[in-house]
Amino acid sequence: MPASHGAHFAGCHTTSGSCRSPFCQGGARRSGTVDTPEGNGTGFVWDSEGHVITNFHVLASALRQLRPAQLQGEGSPRVAKLTLFNKQGYQQSYDAALVGADRSKDIVVLRLLNLQEALQPMQLGESGKVRIGQQVLAIGNPFGFDHTLTTGVVSGIGREIQSQAGAVIGGGIQTDAAINPGNSGGPLLDSQGRVIGVNTAIFTNTGTSAGVGFAIPIDIVRSIVPQLIQYGKVVRPALNIQLSTDQVARALRVSSGALVQSVGPNSAAVKAGLLPTRRGLTGIITGDVITGINDRKVTKGADLALALDSFQVGDRVTLKVRRGEEGAQGTQDLTLSLTLEEGSSS
């Protein structure tokens, strides 16, 4: 995988075998799918200690073979070969070990092994200050053409990106800068050369760029990378409940809010009185529907997931809950308070 230096820029490929993505094989795909290819990609140097950032899906084939403890960096498993490029055109290849992975946010931290030179990390910007219409640049390794630069503008902000784990990554940056297979994990830069996002997916009918690319905001990356370096995982706040899919919620006539499907035993949610969907004598009894958390409105499950990203483990929150069948007599609007617990990092 090429990494950026210069800041350093890196090209990357997994060490576990060939890519199985439709991107690599040129296979048929559904019209208008969001493709996130694995096997070859890009990354960028995070610090002078040799840490490199890329996408989880780029290394998915190698990471699937690891035990849970190894996914947190135990034993420093070698998962990739990286080629470093600097601004003078010099390049050097290194083996890279896994430091930590956050599958839900599609981010991996690698560490270069046997590093013999000082690295210049990429300068980070602030994705919260990104505006529609501003110029952006994407550096990557599309189709194996290393050190490729494409330009465009920010086409949209606040987009929801679905990660491979099914979680929603909020605040996504949409751009018309060409992003193709091999760009995943590379930096999206502003006109000053500062990283404002990590290129991660495209919306395409053909498997190549159609001018609709998406990047994970650097503000999200900045919040999780230090945890991955220190602990090998992300300590993420959670309610420790499972929500019903939108399809199930609609079948149960829930048109708005996040329907609770199950509640973890001995969790703060069950102690606060949150009720799951369950089977009764007359059929399925709809569980509680979360319609808000603190001052944020929740109209679907994704809204709740995005809201939780703004809290820390141990924070006290207030849930607005609708209990009873929507539109029926006896529906109650409740307020439940609880303390957020540690959730899974995967």
Coordinates of C-alpha atoms in Angstrom, one line a residue:
M1 CA 0.0 0.0 0.0
P2 CA 1.6 3.4 -0.9
A3 CA 1.9 5.8 2.7
S4 CA 2.1 9.7 2.4
H5 CA 5.3 11.7 3.9
G6 CA 5.8 14.9 2.9
A7 CA 4.8 14.4 3.9
H8 CA 5.1 10.5 3.6
F9 CA 2.5 8.8 1.5
A10 CA 2.2 5.0 1.4
G11 CA 0.9 2.3 -1.0
C12 CA -0.3 -0.8 0.7
H13 CA -1.2 -4.4 -0.1
T14 CA -2.2 -7.2 2.3
T15 CA 0.2 -10.0 2.9
S16 CA -2.4 -12.7 3.1
G17 CA -3.3 -13.2 -0.6
S18 CA -5.1 -11.6 -3.5
C19 CA -8.0 -9.2 -3.4
R20 CA -11.4 -10.8 -3.6
S21 CA -13.3 -7.6 -4.2
P22 CA -15.4 -7.2 -7.3
F23 CA -13.2 -4.1 -7.9
C24 CA -10.2 -6.3 -8.3
Q25 CA -11.9 -9.0 -10.3
G26 CA -14.0 -6.8 -12.6
G27 CA -17.1 -8.7 -11.7
A28 CA -20.7 -7.6 -12.2
R29 CA -22.3 -5.4 -9.6
R30 CA -25.7 -3.9 -8.8
S31 CA -26.5 -0.5 -10.2
G32 CA -25.6 2.3 -7.8
T33 CA -23.7 0.4 -5.2
V34 CA -21.3 1.8 -2.7
D35 CA -18.0 -0.1 -3.3
T36 CA -15.3 -0.4 -0.7
P37 CA -12.6 -2.6 -2.3
E38 CA -10.0 -4.6 -0.3
G39 CA -6.5 -5.9 -1.0
N40 CA -4.8 -2.8 -2.3
G41 CA -5.0 0.7 -1.1
T42 CA -3.4 3.8 0.3
G43 CA -2.5 5.2 3.7
F44 CA -0.7 8.2 5.3
V45 CA 1.9 8.7 8.0
W46 CA 0.3 9.8 11.3
D47 CA 3.4 10.5 13.4
S48 CA 7.1 10.3 13.4
E49 CA 7.0 7.0 15.2
G50 CA 6.0 5.1 12.1
H51 CA 2.2 4.8 12.6
V52 CA 0.2 4.7 9.4
I53 CA -3.5 5.1 8.9
T54 CA -5.6 3.2 6.4
N55 CA -9.1 1.7 6.0
F56 CA -10.1 -1.6 7.7
H57 CA -11.6 -2.9 4.5
V58 CA -8.3 -2.5 2.7
L59 CA -6.8 -5.2 5.0
A60 CA -10.0 -7.2 5.6
S61 CA -8.7 -10.4 4.1
A62 CA -5.7 -10.4 6.4
L63 CA -7.6 -9.2 9.5
R64 CA -10.2 -12.0 9.2
Q65 CA -7.5 -14.5 9.9
L66 CA -6.5 -12.9 13.3
R67 CA -7.8 -13.8 16.7
P68 CA -9.6 -11.1 18.7
A69 CA -6.6 -10.3 20.8
Q70 CA -4.4 -10.0 17.7
L71 CA -6.9 -7.4 16.3
Q72 CA -5.9 -5.3 19.4
G73 CA -2.3 -5.6 18.4
E74 CA -1.2 -8.5 20.6
G75 CA 1.9 -10.1 19.2
S76 CA 2.2 -7.3 16.6
P77 CA 1.0 -9.4 13.7
R78 CA 2.4 -8.5 10.3
V79 CA -0.6 -7.8 8.0
A80 CA 0.7 -5.6 5.1
K81 CA 3.6 -4.5 3.0
L82 CA 3.9 -0.7 2.7
T83 CA 5.9 1.4 0.2
L84 CA 6.7 4.8 1.5
F85 CA 7.0 7.8 -0.9
N86 CA 8.3 11.2 0.0
K87 CA 8.3 14.5 -1.8
Q88 CA 11.7 13.9 -3.4
G89 CA 10.3 10.8 -5.1
Y90 CA 12.3 8.4 -2.9
Q91 CA 10.5 5.2 -2.0
Q92 CA 11.2 2.3 0.4
S93 CA 9.1 -0.8 1.3
Y94 CA 8.5 -2.0 4.8
D95 CA 6.6 -4.8 6.5
A96 CA 3.8 -3.3 8.7
A97 CA 2.3 -4.7 11.9
L98 CA -1.2 -4.2 13.2
V99 CA -1.5 -1.8 16.2
G100 CA -5.2 -1.6 16.4
A101 CA -8.4 -1.7 14.4
D102 CA -11.9 -0.1 14.6
R103 CA -14.1 -2.0 12.1
S104 CA -17.2 0.1 12.8
K105 CA -15.4 3.3 11.7
D106 CA -13.3 1.5 9.0
I107 CA -10.0 2.6 10.4
V108 CA -6.8 0.6 11.1
V109 CA -3.5 1.8 12.6
L110 CA -0.3 0.1 11.4
R111 CA 3.3 0.4 12.5
L112 CA 6.2 0.2 10.1
L113 CA 8.8 -2.4 11.1
N114 CA 12.6 -1.9 11.0
L115 CA 12.1 1.8 10.2
Q116 CA 15.5 3.4 9.5
E117 CA 14.5 7.0 8.7
A118 CA 12.7 9.8 10.4
L119 CA 9.2 10.3 9.0
Q120 CA 7.3 13.5 8.4
P121 CA 3.6 13.0 9.3
M122 CA 0.8 14.6 7.4
Q123 CA -0.6 17.8 8.7
L124 CA -4.2 17.4 10.0
G125 CA -7.0 19.9 9.2
E126 CA -10.4 20.2 10.8
S127 CA -13.3 18.5 9.0
G128 CA -15.8 20.5 11.0
K129 CA -14.7 23.6 9.1
V130 CA -15.1 22.0 5.6
R131 CA -17.6 23.9 3.4
I132 CA -19.4 22.9 0.2
G133 CA -17.5 24.1 -2.9
Q134 CA -14.1 24.3 -1.4
Q135 CA -11.2 22.7 -3.4
V136 CA -9.9 19.3 -2.3
L137 CA -7.2 16.9 -3.5
A138 CA -7.1 13.1 -3.2
I139 CA -3.8 11.2 -3.1
G140 CA -3.8 7.5 -3.8
N141 CA -2.8 4.4 -5.6
P142 CA -5.7 3.9 -8.1
F143 CA -5.4 0.7 -10.2
G144 CA -1.8 0.5 -9.0
F145 CA -0.7 3.9 -10.4
D146 CA 1.1 5.1 -7.3
H147 CA 1.4 8.7 -6.1
T148 CA -1.7 9.8 -8.1
L149 CA -3.2 13.2 -7.4
T150 CA -6.8 14.1 -8.4
T151 CA -8.6 17.3 -7.7
G152 CA -12.2 18.4 -7.2
V153 CA -14.5 20.1 -4.7
V154 CA -16.5 19.2 -1.7
S155 CA -19.9 18.3 -3.1
G156 CA -21.7 17.6 0.2
I157 CA -21.1 17.4 4.0
G158 CA -22.8 15.5 6.8
R159 CA -23.3 12.4 4.7
E160 CA -23.9 9.0 6.4
I161 CA -21.4 6.3 5.3
Q162 CA -22.3 2.7 6.1
S163 CA -19.3 0.8 7.4
Q164 CA -18.6 -2.9 6.7
A165 CA -19.7 -3.6 10.3
G166 CA -23.1 -2.1 9.5
A167 CA -22.5 1.0 11.7
V168 CA -23.1 4.5 10.4
I169 CA -20.1 6.9 10.1
G170 CA -21.6 10.3 10.4
G171 CA -20.4 13.6 9.0
G172 CA -19.0 12.1 5.8
I173 CA -17.5 14.3 3.2
Q174 CA -18.7 13.9 -0.4
T175 CA -16.4 14.9 -3.2
D176 CA -16.2 14.8 -7.0
A177 CA -12.5 14.3 -6.9
A178 CA -11.8 11.0 -8.7
I179 CA -11.6 8.2 -6.2
N180 CA -11.0 4.7 -7.7
P181 CA -9.9 1.2 -6.5
G182 CA -6.6 1.7 -4.7
N183 CA -7.5 5.1 -3.3
S184 CA -9.1 3.7 -0.1
G185 CA -7.4 4.7 3.1
G186 CA -5.6 7.7 1.4
P187 CA -5.9 11.3 2.5
L188 CA -8.4 13.8 1.2
L189 CA -6.6 17.2 1.5
D190 CA -7.7 20.8 1.5
S191 CA -5.9 23.4 -0.6
Q192 CA -3.3 23.9 2.1
G193 CA -2.3 20.2 2.0
R194 CA -4.0 19.4 5.3
V195 CA -5.8 16.1 5.8
I196 CA -9.5 16.6 6.2
G197 CA -10.7 13.1 5.5
V198 CA -9.8 9.5 4.7
N199 CA -11.1 8.3 1.4
T200 CA -13.2 5.2 1.9
A201 CA -16.0 4.6 -0.6
I202 CA -17.6 5.6 -3.9
F203 CA -21.1 5.4 -5.3
T204 CA -20.9 3.8 -8.7
N205 CA -22.7 2.0 -11.5
T206 CA -19.4 0.8 -13.1
G207 CA -16.9 0.1 -10.4
T208 CA -14.9 3.3 -11.3
S209 CA -15.3 6.9 -10.2
A210 CA -18.6 8.5 -11.1
G211 CA -17.8 11.7 -9.3
V212 CA -19.5 10.6 -6.0
G213 CA -16.8 9.7 -3.5
F214 CA -16.9 9.7 0.3
A215 CA -14.3 10.3 3.0
I216 CA -14.4 9.7 6.7
P217 CA -14.0 13.1 8.5
I218 CA -10.6 13.6 10.0
D219 CA -12.2 14.8 13.3
I220 CA -13.6 11.3 13.8
V221 CA -10.2 9.7 12.9
R222 CA -8.4 12.1 15.3
S223 CA -10.7 11.0 18.1
I224 CA -10.1 7.2 17.7
V225 CA -6.5 6.9 16.6
P226 CA -4.9 7.7 20.0
Q227 CA -7.0 5.0 21.6
L228 CA -6.0 2.5 19.0
I229 CA -2.3 3.3 19.5
Q230 CA -2.6 3.1 23.3
Y231 CA -5.1 0.3 23.8
G232 CA -5.4 -1.4 20.4
K233 CA -9.2 -0.8 20.6
V234 CA -11.7 2.1 20.9
V235 CA -13.6 2.5 24.2
R236 CA -16.9 3.5 22.9
P237 CA -20.0 4.6 24.9
A238 CA -23.1 2.5 24.4
L239 CA -26.6 1.7 25.7
N240 CA -25.9 -2.0 25.3
I241 CA -29.2 -2.5 23.5
Q242 CA -30.0 -3.9 20.1
L243 CA -32.2 -1.9 17.8
S244 CA -34.7 -3.4 15.2
T245 CA -33.9 -2.9 11.6
D246 CA -36.0 -0.2 9.8
Q247 CA -37.8 -3.0 7.9
V248 CA -38.9 -4.7 11.2
A249 CA -39.8 -1.4 12.7
R250 CA -42.1 -0.6 9.8
A251 CA -43.7 -4.0 10.0
L252 CA -44.5 -3.2 13.6
R253 CA -46.0 0.1 12.5
V254 CA -43.2 2.2 14.0
S255 CA -42.7 5.1 11.6
S256 CA -40.3 7.3 13.6
G257 CA -37.7 6.7 16.3
A258 CA -35.4 3.8 17.2
L259 CA -37.3 0.6 18.1
V260 CA -35.6 -1.4 20.9
Q261 CA -35.4 -5.1 19.9
S262 CA -33.5 -6.4 23.0
V263 CA -31.8 -5.1 26.1
G264 CA -28.6 -6.4 27.5
P265 CA -28.9 -8.3 30.8
N266 CA -27.7 -6.4 33.8
S267 CA -27.1 -3.3 31.6
A268 CA -27.9 0.2 32.7
A269 CA -30.6 0.2 30.1
V270 CA -32.5 -2.6 31.7
K271 CA -32.0 -1.1 35.2
A272 CA -33.5 2.2 33.8
G273 CA -36.6 0.3 32.7
L274 CA -36.1 0.2 28.9
L275 CA -38.4 -2.5 27.5
P276 CA -37.5 -4.7 24.5
T277 CA -39.8 -6.0 21.8
R278 CA -41.2 -9.3 23.0
R279 CA -43.8 -12.0 22.5
G280 CA -47.0 -11.8 24.5
L281 CA -50.2 -13.8 24.7
T282 CA -51.8 -11.9 21.9
G283 CA -48.7 -11.7 19.7
I284 CA -45.7 -9.4 19.3
I285 CA -45.5 -6.6 21.8
T286 CA -43.7 -3.6 20.4
G287 CA -40.7 -2.5 22.6
D288 CA -39.9 1.0 23.6
V289 CA -39.1 3.5 20.9
I290 CA -36.3 6.0 21.6
T291 CA -37.2 9.4 20.1
G292 CA -34.5 11.5 21.6
I293 CA -31.3 11.6 23.6
N294 CA -30.6 14.7 25.7
D295 CA -31.5 17.5 23.3
R296 CA -31.0 15.5 20.0
K297 CA -34.0 14.1 18.1
V298 CA -33.9 10.5 17.1
T299 CA -36.0 9.6 14.0
K300 CA -34.2 6.3 13.1
G301 CA -31.5 4.0 14.5
A302 CA -28.7 5.8 12.7
D303 CA -29.5 9.0 14.5
L304 CA -29.0 7.3 17.9
A305 CA -25.7 5.8 16.8
L306 CA -24.4 9.2 15.6
A307 CA -25.6 10.9 18.8
L308 CA -23.7 8.4 21.0
D309 CA -20.4 9.3 19.2
S310 CA -20.6 12.7 20.9
F311 CA -20.6 11.2 24.5
Q312 CA -18.0 9.4 26.7
V313 CA -18.3 6.3 28.8
G314 CA -19.7 7.3 32.2
D315 CA -21.8 10.2 30.8
R316 CA -25.3 10.5 32.2
V317 CA -27.9 10.9 29.5
T318 CA -31.6 11.3 29.3
L319 CA -33.6 9.2 26.8
K320 CA -37.0 10.3 25.4
V321 CA -39.1 7.2 25.0
R322 CA -42.5 6.3 23.5
R323 CA -44.1 3.3 25.0
G324 CA -47.1 1.5 23.4
E325 CA -48.3 1.1 19.9
E326 CA -47.9 4.2 17.8
G327 CA -51.2 6.1 17.4
A328 CA -53.1 3.8 19.8
Q329 CA -54.7 4.8 23.1
G330 CA -52.5 4.4 26.2
T331 CA -49.3 5.4 24.5
Q332 CA -46.9 7.0 27.0
D333 CA -44.1 9.5 26.5
L334 CA -41.4 8.7 29.1
T335 CA -38.1 10.1 30.2
L336 CA -35.4 7.6 31.3
S337 CA -32.0 8.5 32.7
L338 CA -29.0 6.2 32.6
T339 CA -25.2 6.1 32.6
L340 CA -23.5 5.1 29.3
E341 CA -21.5 1.9 29.5
E342 CA -18.5 0.7 27.5
G343 CA -19.6 -0.9 24.2
S344 CA -17.7 -3.0 21.6
S345 CA -15.0 -1.5 19.4
S346 CA -15.8 -3.7 16.5

